Tab-separated table of C-alpha atoms in Angstrom:
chain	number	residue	atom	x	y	z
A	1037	UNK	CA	70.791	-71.418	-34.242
A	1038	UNK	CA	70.921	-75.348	-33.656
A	1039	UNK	CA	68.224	-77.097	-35.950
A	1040	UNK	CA	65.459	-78.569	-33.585
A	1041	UNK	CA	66.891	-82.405	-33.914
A	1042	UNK	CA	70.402	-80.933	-32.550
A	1043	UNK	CA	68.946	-79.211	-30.092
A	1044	UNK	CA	66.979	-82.855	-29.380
A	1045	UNK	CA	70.104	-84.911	-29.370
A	1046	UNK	CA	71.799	-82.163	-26.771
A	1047	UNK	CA	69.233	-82.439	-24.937
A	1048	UNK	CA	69.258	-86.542	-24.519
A	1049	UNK	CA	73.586	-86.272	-24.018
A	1050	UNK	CA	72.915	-83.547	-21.079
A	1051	UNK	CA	69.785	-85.204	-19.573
A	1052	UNK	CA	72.338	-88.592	-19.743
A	1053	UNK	CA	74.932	-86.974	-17.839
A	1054	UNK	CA	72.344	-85.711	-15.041
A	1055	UNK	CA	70.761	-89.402	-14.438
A	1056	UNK	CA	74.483	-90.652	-14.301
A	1057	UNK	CA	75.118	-88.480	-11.866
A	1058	UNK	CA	72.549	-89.009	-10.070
A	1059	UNK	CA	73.257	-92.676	-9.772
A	1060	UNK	CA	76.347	-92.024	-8.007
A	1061	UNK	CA	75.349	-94.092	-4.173
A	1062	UNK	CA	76.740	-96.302	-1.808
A	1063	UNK	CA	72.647	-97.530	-1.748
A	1064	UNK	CA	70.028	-98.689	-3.582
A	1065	UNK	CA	68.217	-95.975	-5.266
A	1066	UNK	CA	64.511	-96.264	-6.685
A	1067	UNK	CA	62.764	-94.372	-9.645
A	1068	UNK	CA	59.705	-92.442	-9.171
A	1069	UNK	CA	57.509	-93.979	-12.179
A	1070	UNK	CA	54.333	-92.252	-12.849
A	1071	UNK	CA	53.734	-93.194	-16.629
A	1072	UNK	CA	54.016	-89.674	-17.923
A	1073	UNK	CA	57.365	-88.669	-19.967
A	1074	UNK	CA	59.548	-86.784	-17.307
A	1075	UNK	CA	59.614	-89.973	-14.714
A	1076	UNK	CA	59.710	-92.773	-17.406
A	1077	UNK	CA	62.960	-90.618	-19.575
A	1078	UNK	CA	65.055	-90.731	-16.126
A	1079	UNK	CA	63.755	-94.672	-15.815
A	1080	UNK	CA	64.906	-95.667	-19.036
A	1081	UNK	CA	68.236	-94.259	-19.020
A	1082	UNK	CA	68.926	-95.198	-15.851
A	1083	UNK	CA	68.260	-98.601	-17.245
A	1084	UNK	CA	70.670	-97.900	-20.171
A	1085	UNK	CA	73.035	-96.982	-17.329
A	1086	UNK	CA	72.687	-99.459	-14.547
A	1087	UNK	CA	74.513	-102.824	-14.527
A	1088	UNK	CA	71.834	-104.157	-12.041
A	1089	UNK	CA	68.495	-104.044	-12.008
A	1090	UNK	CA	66.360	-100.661	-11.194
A	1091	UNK	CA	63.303	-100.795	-9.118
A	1092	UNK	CA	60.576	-98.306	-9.760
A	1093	UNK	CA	57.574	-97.141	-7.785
A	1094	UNK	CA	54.440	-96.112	-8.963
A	1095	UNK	CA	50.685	-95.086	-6.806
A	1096	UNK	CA	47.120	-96.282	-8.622
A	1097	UNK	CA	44.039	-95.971	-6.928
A	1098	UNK	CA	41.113	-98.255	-5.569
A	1099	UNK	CA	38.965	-99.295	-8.496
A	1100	UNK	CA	36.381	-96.560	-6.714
A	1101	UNK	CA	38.964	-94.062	-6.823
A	1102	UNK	CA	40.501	-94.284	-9.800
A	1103	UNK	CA	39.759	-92.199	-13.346
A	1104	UNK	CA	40.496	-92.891	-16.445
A	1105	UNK	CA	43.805	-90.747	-17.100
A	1106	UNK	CA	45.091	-92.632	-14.038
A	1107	UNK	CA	44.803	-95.876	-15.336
A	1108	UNK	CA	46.123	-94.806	-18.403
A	1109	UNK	CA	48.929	-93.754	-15.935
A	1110	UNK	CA	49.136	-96.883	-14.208
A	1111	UNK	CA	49.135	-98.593	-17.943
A	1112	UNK	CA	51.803	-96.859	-18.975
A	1113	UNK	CA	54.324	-97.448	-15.774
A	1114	UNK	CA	53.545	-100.742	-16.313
A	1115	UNK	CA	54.502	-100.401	-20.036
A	1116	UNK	CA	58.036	-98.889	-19.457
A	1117	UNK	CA	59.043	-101.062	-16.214
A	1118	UNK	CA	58.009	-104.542	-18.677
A	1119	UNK	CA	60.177	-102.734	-21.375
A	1120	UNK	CA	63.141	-102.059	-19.461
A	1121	UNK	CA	62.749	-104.982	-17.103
A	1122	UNK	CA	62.539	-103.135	-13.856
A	1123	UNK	CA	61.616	-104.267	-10.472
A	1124	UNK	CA	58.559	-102.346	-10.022
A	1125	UNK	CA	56.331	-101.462	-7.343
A	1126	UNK	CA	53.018	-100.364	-6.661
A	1127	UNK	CA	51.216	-98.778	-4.203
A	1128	UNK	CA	47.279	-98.416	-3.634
A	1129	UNK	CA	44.807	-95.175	-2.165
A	1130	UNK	CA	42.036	-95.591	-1.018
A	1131	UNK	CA	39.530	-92.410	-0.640
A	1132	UNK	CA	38.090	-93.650	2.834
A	1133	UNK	CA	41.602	-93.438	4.113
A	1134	UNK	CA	41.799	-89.329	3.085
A	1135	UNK	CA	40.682	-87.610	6.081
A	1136	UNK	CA	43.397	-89.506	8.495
A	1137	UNK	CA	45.600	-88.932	5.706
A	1138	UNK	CA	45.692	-85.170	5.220
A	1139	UNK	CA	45.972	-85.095	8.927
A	1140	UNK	CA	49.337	-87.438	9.287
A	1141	UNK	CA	50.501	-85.393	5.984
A	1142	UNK	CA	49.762	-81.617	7.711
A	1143	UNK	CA	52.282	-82.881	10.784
A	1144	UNK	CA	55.280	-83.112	7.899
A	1145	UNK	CA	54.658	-79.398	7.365
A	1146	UNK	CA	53.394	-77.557	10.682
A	1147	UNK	CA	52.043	-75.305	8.501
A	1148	UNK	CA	48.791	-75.189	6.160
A	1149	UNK	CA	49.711	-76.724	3.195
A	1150	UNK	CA	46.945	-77.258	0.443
A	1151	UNK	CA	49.529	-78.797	-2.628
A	1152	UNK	CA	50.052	-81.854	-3.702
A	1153	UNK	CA	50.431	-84.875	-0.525
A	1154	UNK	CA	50.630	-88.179	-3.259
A	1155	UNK	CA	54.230	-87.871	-2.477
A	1156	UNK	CA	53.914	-88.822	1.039
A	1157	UNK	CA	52.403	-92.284	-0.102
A	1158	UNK	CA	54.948	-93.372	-2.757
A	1159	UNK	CA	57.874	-92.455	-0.114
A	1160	UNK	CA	56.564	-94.457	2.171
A	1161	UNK	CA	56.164	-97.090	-0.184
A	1162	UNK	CA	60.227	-96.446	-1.445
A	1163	UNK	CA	61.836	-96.197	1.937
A	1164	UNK	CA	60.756	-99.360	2.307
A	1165	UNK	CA	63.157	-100.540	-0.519
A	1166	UNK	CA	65.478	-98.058	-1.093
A	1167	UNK	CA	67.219	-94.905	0.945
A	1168	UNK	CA	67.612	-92.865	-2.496
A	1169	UNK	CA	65.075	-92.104	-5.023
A	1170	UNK	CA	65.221	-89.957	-8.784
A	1171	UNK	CA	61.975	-88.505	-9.495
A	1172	UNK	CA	60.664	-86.389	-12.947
A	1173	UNK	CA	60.250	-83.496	-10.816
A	1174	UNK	CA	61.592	-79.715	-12.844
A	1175	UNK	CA	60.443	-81.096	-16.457
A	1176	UNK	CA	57.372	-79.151	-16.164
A	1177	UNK	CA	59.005	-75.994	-14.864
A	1178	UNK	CA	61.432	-76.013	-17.761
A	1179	UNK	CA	59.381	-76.918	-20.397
A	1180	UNK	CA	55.781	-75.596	-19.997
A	1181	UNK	CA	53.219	-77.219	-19.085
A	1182	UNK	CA	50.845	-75.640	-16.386
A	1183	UNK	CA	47.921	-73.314	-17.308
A	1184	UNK	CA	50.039	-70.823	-16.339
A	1185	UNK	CA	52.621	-71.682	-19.172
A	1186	UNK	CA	50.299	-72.119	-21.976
A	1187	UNK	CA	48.462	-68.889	-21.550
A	1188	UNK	CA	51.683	-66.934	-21.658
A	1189	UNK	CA	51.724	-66.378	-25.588
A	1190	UNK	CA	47.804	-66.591	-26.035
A	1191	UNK	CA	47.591	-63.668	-23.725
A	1192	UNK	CA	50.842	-61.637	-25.109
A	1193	UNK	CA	48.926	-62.366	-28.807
A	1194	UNK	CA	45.277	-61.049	-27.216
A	1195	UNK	CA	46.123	-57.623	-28.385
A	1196	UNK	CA	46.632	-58.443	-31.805
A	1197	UNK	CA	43.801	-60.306	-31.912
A	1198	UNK	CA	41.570	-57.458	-30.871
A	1199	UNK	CA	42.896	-55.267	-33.261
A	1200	UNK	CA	42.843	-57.631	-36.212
A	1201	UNK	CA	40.506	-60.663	-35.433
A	1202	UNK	CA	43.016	-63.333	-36.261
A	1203	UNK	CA	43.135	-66.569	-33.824
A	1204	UNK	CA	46.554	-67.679	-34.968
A	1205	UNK	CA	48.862	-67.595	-32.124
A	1206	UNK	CA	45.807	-67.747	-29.208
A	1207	UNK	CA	46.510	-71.694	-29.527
A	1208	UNK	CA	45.586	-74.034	-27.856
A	1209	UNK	CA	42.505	-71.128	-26.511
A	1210	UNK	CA	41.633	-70.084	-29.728
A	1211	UNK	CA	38.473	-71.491	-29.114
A	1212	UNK	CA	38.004	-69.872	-25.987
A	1213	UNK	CA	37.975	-66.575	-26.538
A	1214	UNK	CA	36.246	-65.280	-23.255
A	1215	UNK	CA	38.369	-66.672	-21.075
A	1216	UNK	CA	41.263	-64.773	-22.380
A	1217	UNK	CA	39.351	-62.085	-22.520
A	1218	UNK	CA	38.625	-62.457	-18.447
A	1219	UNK	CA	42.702	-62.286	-18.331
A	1220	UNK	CA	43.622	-59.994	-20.273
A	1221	UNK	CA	45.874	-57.232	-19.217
A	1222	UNK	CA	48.101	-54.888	-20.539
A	1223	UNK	CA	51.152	-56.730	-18.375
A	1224	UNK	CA	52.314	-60.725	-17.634
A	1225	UNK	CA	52.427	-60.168	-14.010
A	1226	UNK	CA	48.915	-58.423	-13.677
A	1227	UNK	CA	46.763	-61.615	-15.684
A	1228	UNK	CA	49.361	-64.256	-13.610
A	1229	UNK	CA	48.400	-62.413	-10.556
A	1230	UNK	CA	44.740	-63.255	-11.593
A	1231	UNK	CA	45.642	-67.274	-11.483
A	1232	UNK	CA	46.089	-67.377	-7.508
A	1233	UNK	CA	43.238	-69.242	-5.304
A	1234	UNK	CA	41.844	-66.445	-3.736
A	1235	UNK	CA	42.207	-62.682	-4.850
A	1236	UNK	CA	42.455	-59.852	-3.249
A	1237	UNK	CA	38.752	-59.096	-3.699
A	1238	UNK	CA	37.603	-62.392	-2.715
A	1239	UNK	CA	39.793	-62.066	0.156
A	1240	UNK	CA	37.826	-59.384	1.406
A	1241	UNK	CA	34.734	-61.238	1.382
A	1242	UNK	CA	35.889	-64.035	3.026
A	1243	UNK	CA	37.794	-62.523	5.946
A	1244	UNK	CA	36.074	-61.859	9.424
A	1245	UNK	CA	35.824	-57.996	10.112
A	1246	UNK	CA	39.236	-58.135	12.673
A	1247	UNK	CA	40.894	-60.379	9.421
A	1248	UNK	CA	40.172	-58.746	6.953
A	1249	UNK	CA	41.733	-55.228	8.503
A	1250	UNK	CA	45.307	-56.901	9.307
A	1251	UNK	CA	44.475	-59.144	5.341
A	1252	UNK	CA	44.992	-55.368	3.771
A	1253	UNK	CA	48.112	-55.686	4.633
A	1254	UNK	CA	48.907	-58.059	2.569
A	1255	UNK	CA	48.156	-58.233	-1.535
A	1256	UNK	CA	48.579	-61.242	-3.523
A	1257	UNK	CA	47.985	-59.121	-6.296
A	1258	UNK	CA	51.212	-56.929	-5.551
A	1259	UNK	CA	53.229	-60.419	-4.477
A	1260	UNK	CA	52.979	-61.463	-7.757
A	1261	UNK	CA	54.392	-58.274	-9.231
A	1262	UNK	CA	57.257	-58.091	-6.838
A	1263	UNK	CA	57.805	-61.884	-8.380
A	1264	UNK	CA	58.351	-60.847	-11.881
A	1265	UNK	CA	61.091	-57.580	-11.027
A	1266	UNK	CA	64.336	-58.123	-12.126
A	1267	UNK	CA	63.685	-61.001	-14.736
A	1268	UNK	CA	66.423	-61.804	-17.231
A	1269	UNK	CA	63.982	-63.506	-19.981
A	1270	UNK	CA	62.326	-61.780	-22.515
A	1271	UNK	CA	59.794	-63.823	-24.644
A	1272	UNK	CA	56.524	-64.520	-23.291
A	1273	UNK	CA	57.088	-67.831	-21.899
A	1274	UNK	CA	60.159	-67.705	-20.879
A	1275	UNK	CA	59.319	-64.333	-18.579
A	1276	UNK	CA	56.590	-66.736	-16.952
A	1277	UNK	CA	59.037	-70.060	-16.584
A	1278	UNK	CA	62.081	-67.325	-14.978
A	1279	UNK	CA	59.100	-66.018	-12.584
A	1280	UNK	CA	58.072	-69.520	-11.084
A	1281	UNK	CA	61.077	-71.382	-11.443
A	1282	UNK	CA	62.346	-68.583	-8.946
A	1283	UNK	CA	59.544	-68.756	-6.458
A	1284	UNK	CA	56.769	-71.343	-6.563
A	1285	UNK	CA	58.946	-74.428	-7.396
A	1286	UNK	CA	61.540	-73.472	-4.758
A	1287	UNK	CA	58.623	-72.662	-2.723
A	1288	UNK	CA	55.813	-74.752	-3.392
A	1289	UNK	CA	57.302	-78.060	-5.318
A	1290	UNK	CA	60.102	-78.862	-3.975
A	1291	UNK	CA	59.602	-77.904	-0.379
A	1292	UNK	CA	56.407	-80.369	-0.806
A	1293	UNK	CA	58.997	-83.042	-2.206
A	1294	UNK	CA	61.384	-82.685	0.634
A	1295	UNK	CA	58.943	-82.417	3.267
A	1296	UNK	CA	57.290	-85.388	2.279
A	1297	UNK	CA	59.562	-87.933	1.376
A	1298	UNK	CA	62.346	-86.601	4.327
A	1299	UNK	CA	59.179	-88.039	6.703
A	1300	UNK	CA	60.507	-91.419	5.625
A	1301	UNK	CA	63.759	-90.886	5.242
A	1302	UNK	CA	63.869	-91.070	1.427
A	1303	UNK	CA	66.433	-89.063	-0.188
A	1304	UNK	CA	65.073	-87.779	-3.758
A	1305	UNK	CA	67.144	-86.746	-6.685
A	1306	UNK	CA	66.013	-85.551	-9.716
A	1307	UNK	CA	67.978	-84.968	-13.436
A	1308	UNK	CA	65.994	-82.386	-15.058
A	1309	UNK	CA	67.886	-80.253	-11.935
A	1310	UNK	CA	71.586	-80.785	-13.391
A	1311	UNK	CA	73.324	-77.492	-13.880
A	1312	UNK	CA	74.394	-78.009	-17.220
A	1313	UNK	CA	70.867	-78.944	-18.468
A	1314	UNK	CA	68.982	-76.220	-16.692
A	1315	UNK	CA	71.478	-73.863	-18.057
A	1316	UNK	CA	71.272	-75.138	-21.479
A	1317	UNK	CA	66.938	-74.873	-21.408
A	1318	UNK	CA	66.453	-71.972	-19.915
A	1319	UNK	CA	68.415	-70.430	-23.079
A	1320	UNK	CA	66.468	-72.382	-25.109
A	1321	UNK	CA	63.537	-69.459	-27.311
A	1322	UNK	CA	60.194	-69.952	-25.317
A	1323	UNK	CA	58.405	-70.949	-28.782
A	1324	UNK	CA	60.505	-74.825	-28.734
A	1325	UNK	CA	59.162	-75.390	-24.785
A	1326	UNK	CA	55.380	-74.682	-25.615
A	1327	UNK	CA	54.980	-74.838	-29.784
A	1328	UNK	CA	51.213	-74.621	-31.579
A	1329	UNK	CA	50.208	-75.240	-28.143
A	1330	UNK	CA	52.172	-78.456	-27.871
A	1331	UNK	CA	53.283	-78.619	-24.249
A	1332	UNK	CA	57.180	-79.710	-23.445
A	1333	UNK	CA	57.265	-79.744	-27.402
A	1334	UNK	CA	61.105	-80.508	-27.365
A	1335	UNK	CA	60.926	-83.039	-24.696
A	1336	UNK	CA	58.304	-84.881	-26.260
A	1337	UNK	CA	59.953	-85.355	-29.201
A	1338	UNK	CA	63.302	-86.418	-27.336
A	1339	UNK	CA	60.730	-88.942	-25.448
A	1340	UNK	CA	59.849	-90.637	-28.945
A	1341	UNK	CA	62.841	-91.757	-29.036
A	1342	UNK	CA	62.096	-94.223	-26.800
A	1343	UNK	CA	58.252	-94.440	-25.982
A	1344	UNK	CA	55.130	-94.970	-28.722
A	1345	UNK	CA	53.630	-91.234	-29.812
A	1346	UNK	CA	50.078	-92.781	-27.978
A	1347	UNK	CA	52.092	-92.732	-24.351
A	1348	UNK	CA	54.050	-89.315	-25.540
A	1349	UNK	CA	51.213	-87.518	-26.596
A	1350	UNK	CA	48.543	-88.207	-24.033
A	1351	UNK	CA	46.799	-86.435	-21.469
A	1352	UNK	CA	48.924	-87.461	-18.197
A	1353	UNK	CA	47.691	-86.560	-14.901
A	1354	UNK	CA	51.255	-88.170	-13.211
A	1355	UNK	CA	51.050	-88.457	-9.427
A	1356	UNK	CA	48.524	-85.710	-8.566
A	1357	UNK	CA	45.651	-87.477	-6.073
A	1358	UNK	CA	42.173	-87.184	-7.979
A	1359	UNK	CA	40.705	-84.350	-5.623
A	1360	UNK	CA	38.287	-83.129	-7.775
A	1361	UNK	CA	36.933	-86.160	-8.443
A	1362	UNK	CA	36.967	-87.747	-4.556
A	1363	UNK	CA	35.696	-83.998	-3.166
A	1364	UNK	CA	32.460	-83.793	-5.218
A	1365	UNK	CA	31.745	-87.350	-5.376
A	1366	UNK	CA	32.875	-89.169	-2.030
A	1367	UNK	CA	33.440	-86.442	0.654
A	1368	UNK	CA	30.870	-83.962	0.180
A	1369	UNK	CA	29.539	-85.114	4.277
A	1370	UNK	CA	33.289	-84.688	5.354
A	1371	UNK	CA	33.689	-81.133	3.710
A	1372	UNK	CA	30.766	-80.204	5.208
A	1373	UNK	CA	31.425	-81.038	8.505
A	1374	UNK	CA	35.076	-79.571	8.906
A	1375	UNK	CA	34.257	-76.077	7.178
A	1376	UNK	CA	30.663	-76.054	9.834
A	1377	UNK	CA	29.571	-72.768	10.997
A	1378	UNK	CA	30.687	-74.515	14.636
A	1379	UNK	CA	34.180	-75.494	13.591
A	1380	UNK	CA	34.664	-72.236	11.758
A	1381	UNK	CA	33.813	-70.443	14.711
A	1382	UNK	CA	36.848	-72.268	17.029
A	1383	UNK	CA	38.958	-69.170	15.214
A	1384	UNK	CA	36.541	-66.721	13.808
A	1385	UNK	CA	38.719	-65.473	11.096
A	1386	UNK	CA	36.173	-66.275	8.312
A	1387	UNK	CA	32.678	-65.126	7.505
A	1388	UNK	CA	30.936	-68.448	7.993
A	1389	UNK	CA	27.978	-67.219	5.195
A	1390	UNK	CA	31.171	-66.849	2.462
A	1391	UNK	CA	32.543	-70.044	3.578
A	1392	UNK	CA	28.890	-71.945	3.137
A	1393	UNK	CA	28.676	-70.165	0.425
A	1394	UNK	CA	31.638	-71.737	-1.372
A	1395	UNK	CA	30.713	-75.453	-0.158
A	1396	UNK	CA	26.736	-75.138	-1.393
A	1397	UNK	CA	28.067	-73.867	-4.707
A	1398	UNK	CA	30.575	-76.749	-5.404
A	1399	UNK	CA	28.171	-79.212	-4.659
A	1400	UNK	CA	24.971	-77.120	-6.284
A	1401	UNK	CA	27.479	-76.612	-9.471
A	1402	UNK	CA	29.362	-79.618	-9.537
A	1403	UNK	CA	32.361	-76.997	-10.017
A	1404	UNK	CA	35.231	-77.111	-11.682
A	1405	UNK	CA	38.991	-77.247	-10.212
A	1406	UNK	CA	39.078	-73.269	-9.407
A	1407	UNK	CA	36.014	-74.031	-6.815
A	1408	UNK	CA	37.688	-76.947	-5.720
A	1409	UNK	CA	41.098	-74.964	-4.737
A	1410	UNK	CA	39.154	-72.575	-2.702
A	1411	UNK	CA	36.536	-75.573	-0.746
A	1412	UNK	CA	39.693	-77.685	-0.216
A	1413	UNK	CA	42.848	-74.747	0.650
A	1414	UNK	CA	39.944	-73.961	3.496
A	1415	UNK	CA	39.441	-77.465	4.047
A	1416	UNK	CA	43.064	-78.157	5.072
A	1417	UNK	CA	43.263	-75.145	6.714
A	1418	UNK	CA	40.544	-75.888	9.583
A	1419	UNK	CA	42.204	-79.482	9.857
A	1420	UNK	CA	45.942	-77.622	10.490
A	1421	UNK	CA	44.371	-75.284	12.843
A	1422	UNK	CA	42.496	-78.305	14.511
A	1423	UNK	CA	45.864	-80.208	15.090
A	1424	UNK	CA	47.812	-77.138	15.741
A	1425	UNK	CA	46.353	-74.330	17.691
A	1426	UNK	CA	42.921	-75.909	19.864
C-alpha cells in the first residue's frame, strides 16, 4: 500500500498530465476560477504549463447579494490569479435580474431543470474571450464532498453505535445524533433514497387526484435502488461515489455544464475527468477521500502544496448562486406569485393547499435548504410549464 505522501505526489504527476492535455487547442482557452481547491489546482498548473498568459473567470455577486463564503470566494480567485499572474475576469449577479434569468436559462434545457444555472453566467462571460474553457468540475464526485458522501461511513458506523454507545467513526455528525438516527437503515441505497427532494410519501400529498394515480407509477424510492445494483466498490464511500458518479453526475452535472455553456458556444474541459486519474482514485480505499470527516482529504493536502491551509481548509461555496439566501430574503413576492392557487391551476397537477403549504412554511420558518429544494424545484417548474406548454 503506497504511504499517503506517494499516493499525494501520484496524484499531482496524473492530475499534471490531465491539465496538459487539456491544453492541447488551436484557441484560446480560459479557466473556470471559483476560489475553492478543484478550479484554482487546474489554474495553477496550467500556469506552470503555459508559455503565455492564462485568463481566468470568476462570478461575485452585488454587494446585496453577496454572503460571506462568497466573498471569501471571490478573495480567494483573486488570491491565486495575483499569484500566478493571470488575466482574470469577473463577472457580477444581480438578484433583481433572477426571474428573467431562470427563464432565458429553462430555454437551454426544454425541460424542468431545478440544478445549478451560475454556469450560464460565467459562459457567457468566457465566450466572450475564449472558445475553450477547463473547469474543477469531477473533484467532488471523486473525492467526497456532498452530504451524501459524508454520511456514508457515519451511517454504515450507526449500528455500532447503537449497540455500544461509542461516537468514534459518526464524524463529522457525532454531534448530531438524531439526524442519523432519521436515516438510518439497514442498507446504503434505502437512507440515500431518503436524500431526494420529494419522497414518495410527500409525493402523494402533493399530486392532484388524476397525478397522483399515473405518480404510483413511478418510485423514487425504488430508482434509487435500481442505482446502486451491480456496483463494483465495496467500502462505504466508495459504494456511494460508484452510485452517483454513474448516474447523477452524468445526469445531473454535467448535462447542466454542457447545456449551459454549449448556449454560448463555450467548449469546457475539465482534468479531474482524465482516464488515468479517474482510474487511479476510484481505486483509491474510501477512508483517504473523506478521513475524520475531512472532505477531499487527499486533495487537500495535494492543494497545500501550493495554496495557504486558511484557503485549503475553508468552507467554499464555489459557483453555486446563493438561493437560499435570495429566496427567503429578496423574492418571497415573486415565489408567491408564480406557485398562486391561479397559476397552479393553468395545469392542475398539484394540490394547491400542499403547494401553499410549502411557501407559508418557508417563509413562517425561515427554512433551511431541504424547504428551499422543494419551494424552488416547484418554482421552476411553473416557469418551464409557463414558457413551454400555455
Amino acid at each position: 500500500m503506497m504511504s499517503e505522501e506517494e499516493i499525494t505526489d501520484r496524484l499531482l504527476i496524473l492530475l499534471r498530465r490531465g491539465v496538459q492535455r487539456r491544453l492541447l487547442s488551436d484557441v484560446p482557452i480560459g479557466f473556470f476560477l471559483s476560489g475553492g481547491i478543484d478550479s484554482s489546482l487546474s489554474t495553477v498548473l496550467a500556469a506552470e504549463l503555459s508559455p503565455a498568459k492564462i485568463k481566468t473567470f470568476t462570478l461575485t455577486y452585488s454587494r446585496e447579494s453577496t454572503t460571506e463564503g462568497k466573498e471569501e470566494d471571490r478573495r480567494w480567485a483573486r488570491w491565486v490569479a495575483e499569484r500566478y499572474e493571470t488575466e482574470h475576469h469577473e463577472e457580477t449577479i444581480q438578484v433583481s435580474n433572477f426571474p428573467d434569468n431562470l427563464r432565458r436559462i429553462l430555454t437551454c434545457f426544454d425541460e424542468p431543470y431545478a440544478g445549478v444555472i451560475s454556469t450560464y453566467f460565467l459562459a457567457q462571460l468566457m465566450s466572450r474571450h475564449v472558445k475553450v474553457s477547463i473547469s474543477g468540475d469531477g473533484a467532488d464526485e471523486l473525492f467526497g464532498s456532498y452530504l451524501s458522501h459524508r454520511l456514508a461511513v457515519p451511517l454504515n458506523n450507526y449500528q455500532s453505535y447503537r449497540q455500544t454507545g461509542d461516537v468514534k467513526g459518526l464524524e463529522p455528525f457525532d454531534k448530531q445524533l438524531d439526524f442519523l438516527a432519521k436515516l438510518a437503515e439497514p442498507e446504503d441505497w434505502a437512507w440515500r433514497s431518503k436524500l431526494v427532494v420529494f419522497s414518495d410519501a410527500e409525493k402523494e400529498s402533493l399530486y392532484a387526484p388524476d397525478m397522483s394515480l399515473k405518480g404510483k407509477a413511478f418510485s423514487s424510492r425504488e430508482r434509487v435502488r435500481q442505482d446502486f445494483l451491480g456496483l463494483s466498490a465495496c467500502d462505504p464511500l466508495n459504494r456511494i461515489l460508484e452510485a452517483e458518479f454513474r448516474t447523477i453526475f452524468p445526469d445531473q452535472v454535467l448535462a447542466f455544464v454542457d447545456r449551459l455553456s454549449m448556449a454560448h458556444s463555450l467548449e469546457v474541459r475539465t482534468a479531474y475527468l482524465d482516464t488515468d486519474f479517474v482510474s487511479f482514485v476510484a481505486g483509491l480505499p474510501g477512508k483517504l477521500k473523506i478521513k475524520d470527516g475531512e472532505t477531499k482529504y487527499l486533495l487537500k493536502k495535494l492543494a497545500l502544496k501550493y495554496f495557504p491551509s486558511e484557503m485549503v481548509y475553508r468552507k467554499k461555496e464555489g459557483f453555486l448562486m446563493p438561493i437560499t439566501q435570495w429566496l427567503l430574503r429578496d423574492l418571497e413576492t415573486y415565489v408567491r406569485d408564480t406557485l398562486s392557487p391561479q397559476r397552479l391551476s393553468k395545469h392542475g397537477l398539484f394540490r394547491s393547499e400542499y403547494v401553499q403549504g410549502l411557501v407559508d412554511g418557508l417563509y413562517r420558518n425561515n427554512s433551511d435548504h431541504h424547504a428551499v429544494n422543494k419551494v424552488y424545484s416547484l418554482l421552476v417548474f411553473q416557469e418551464w410549464y409557463d414558457l413551454y406548454m400555455v
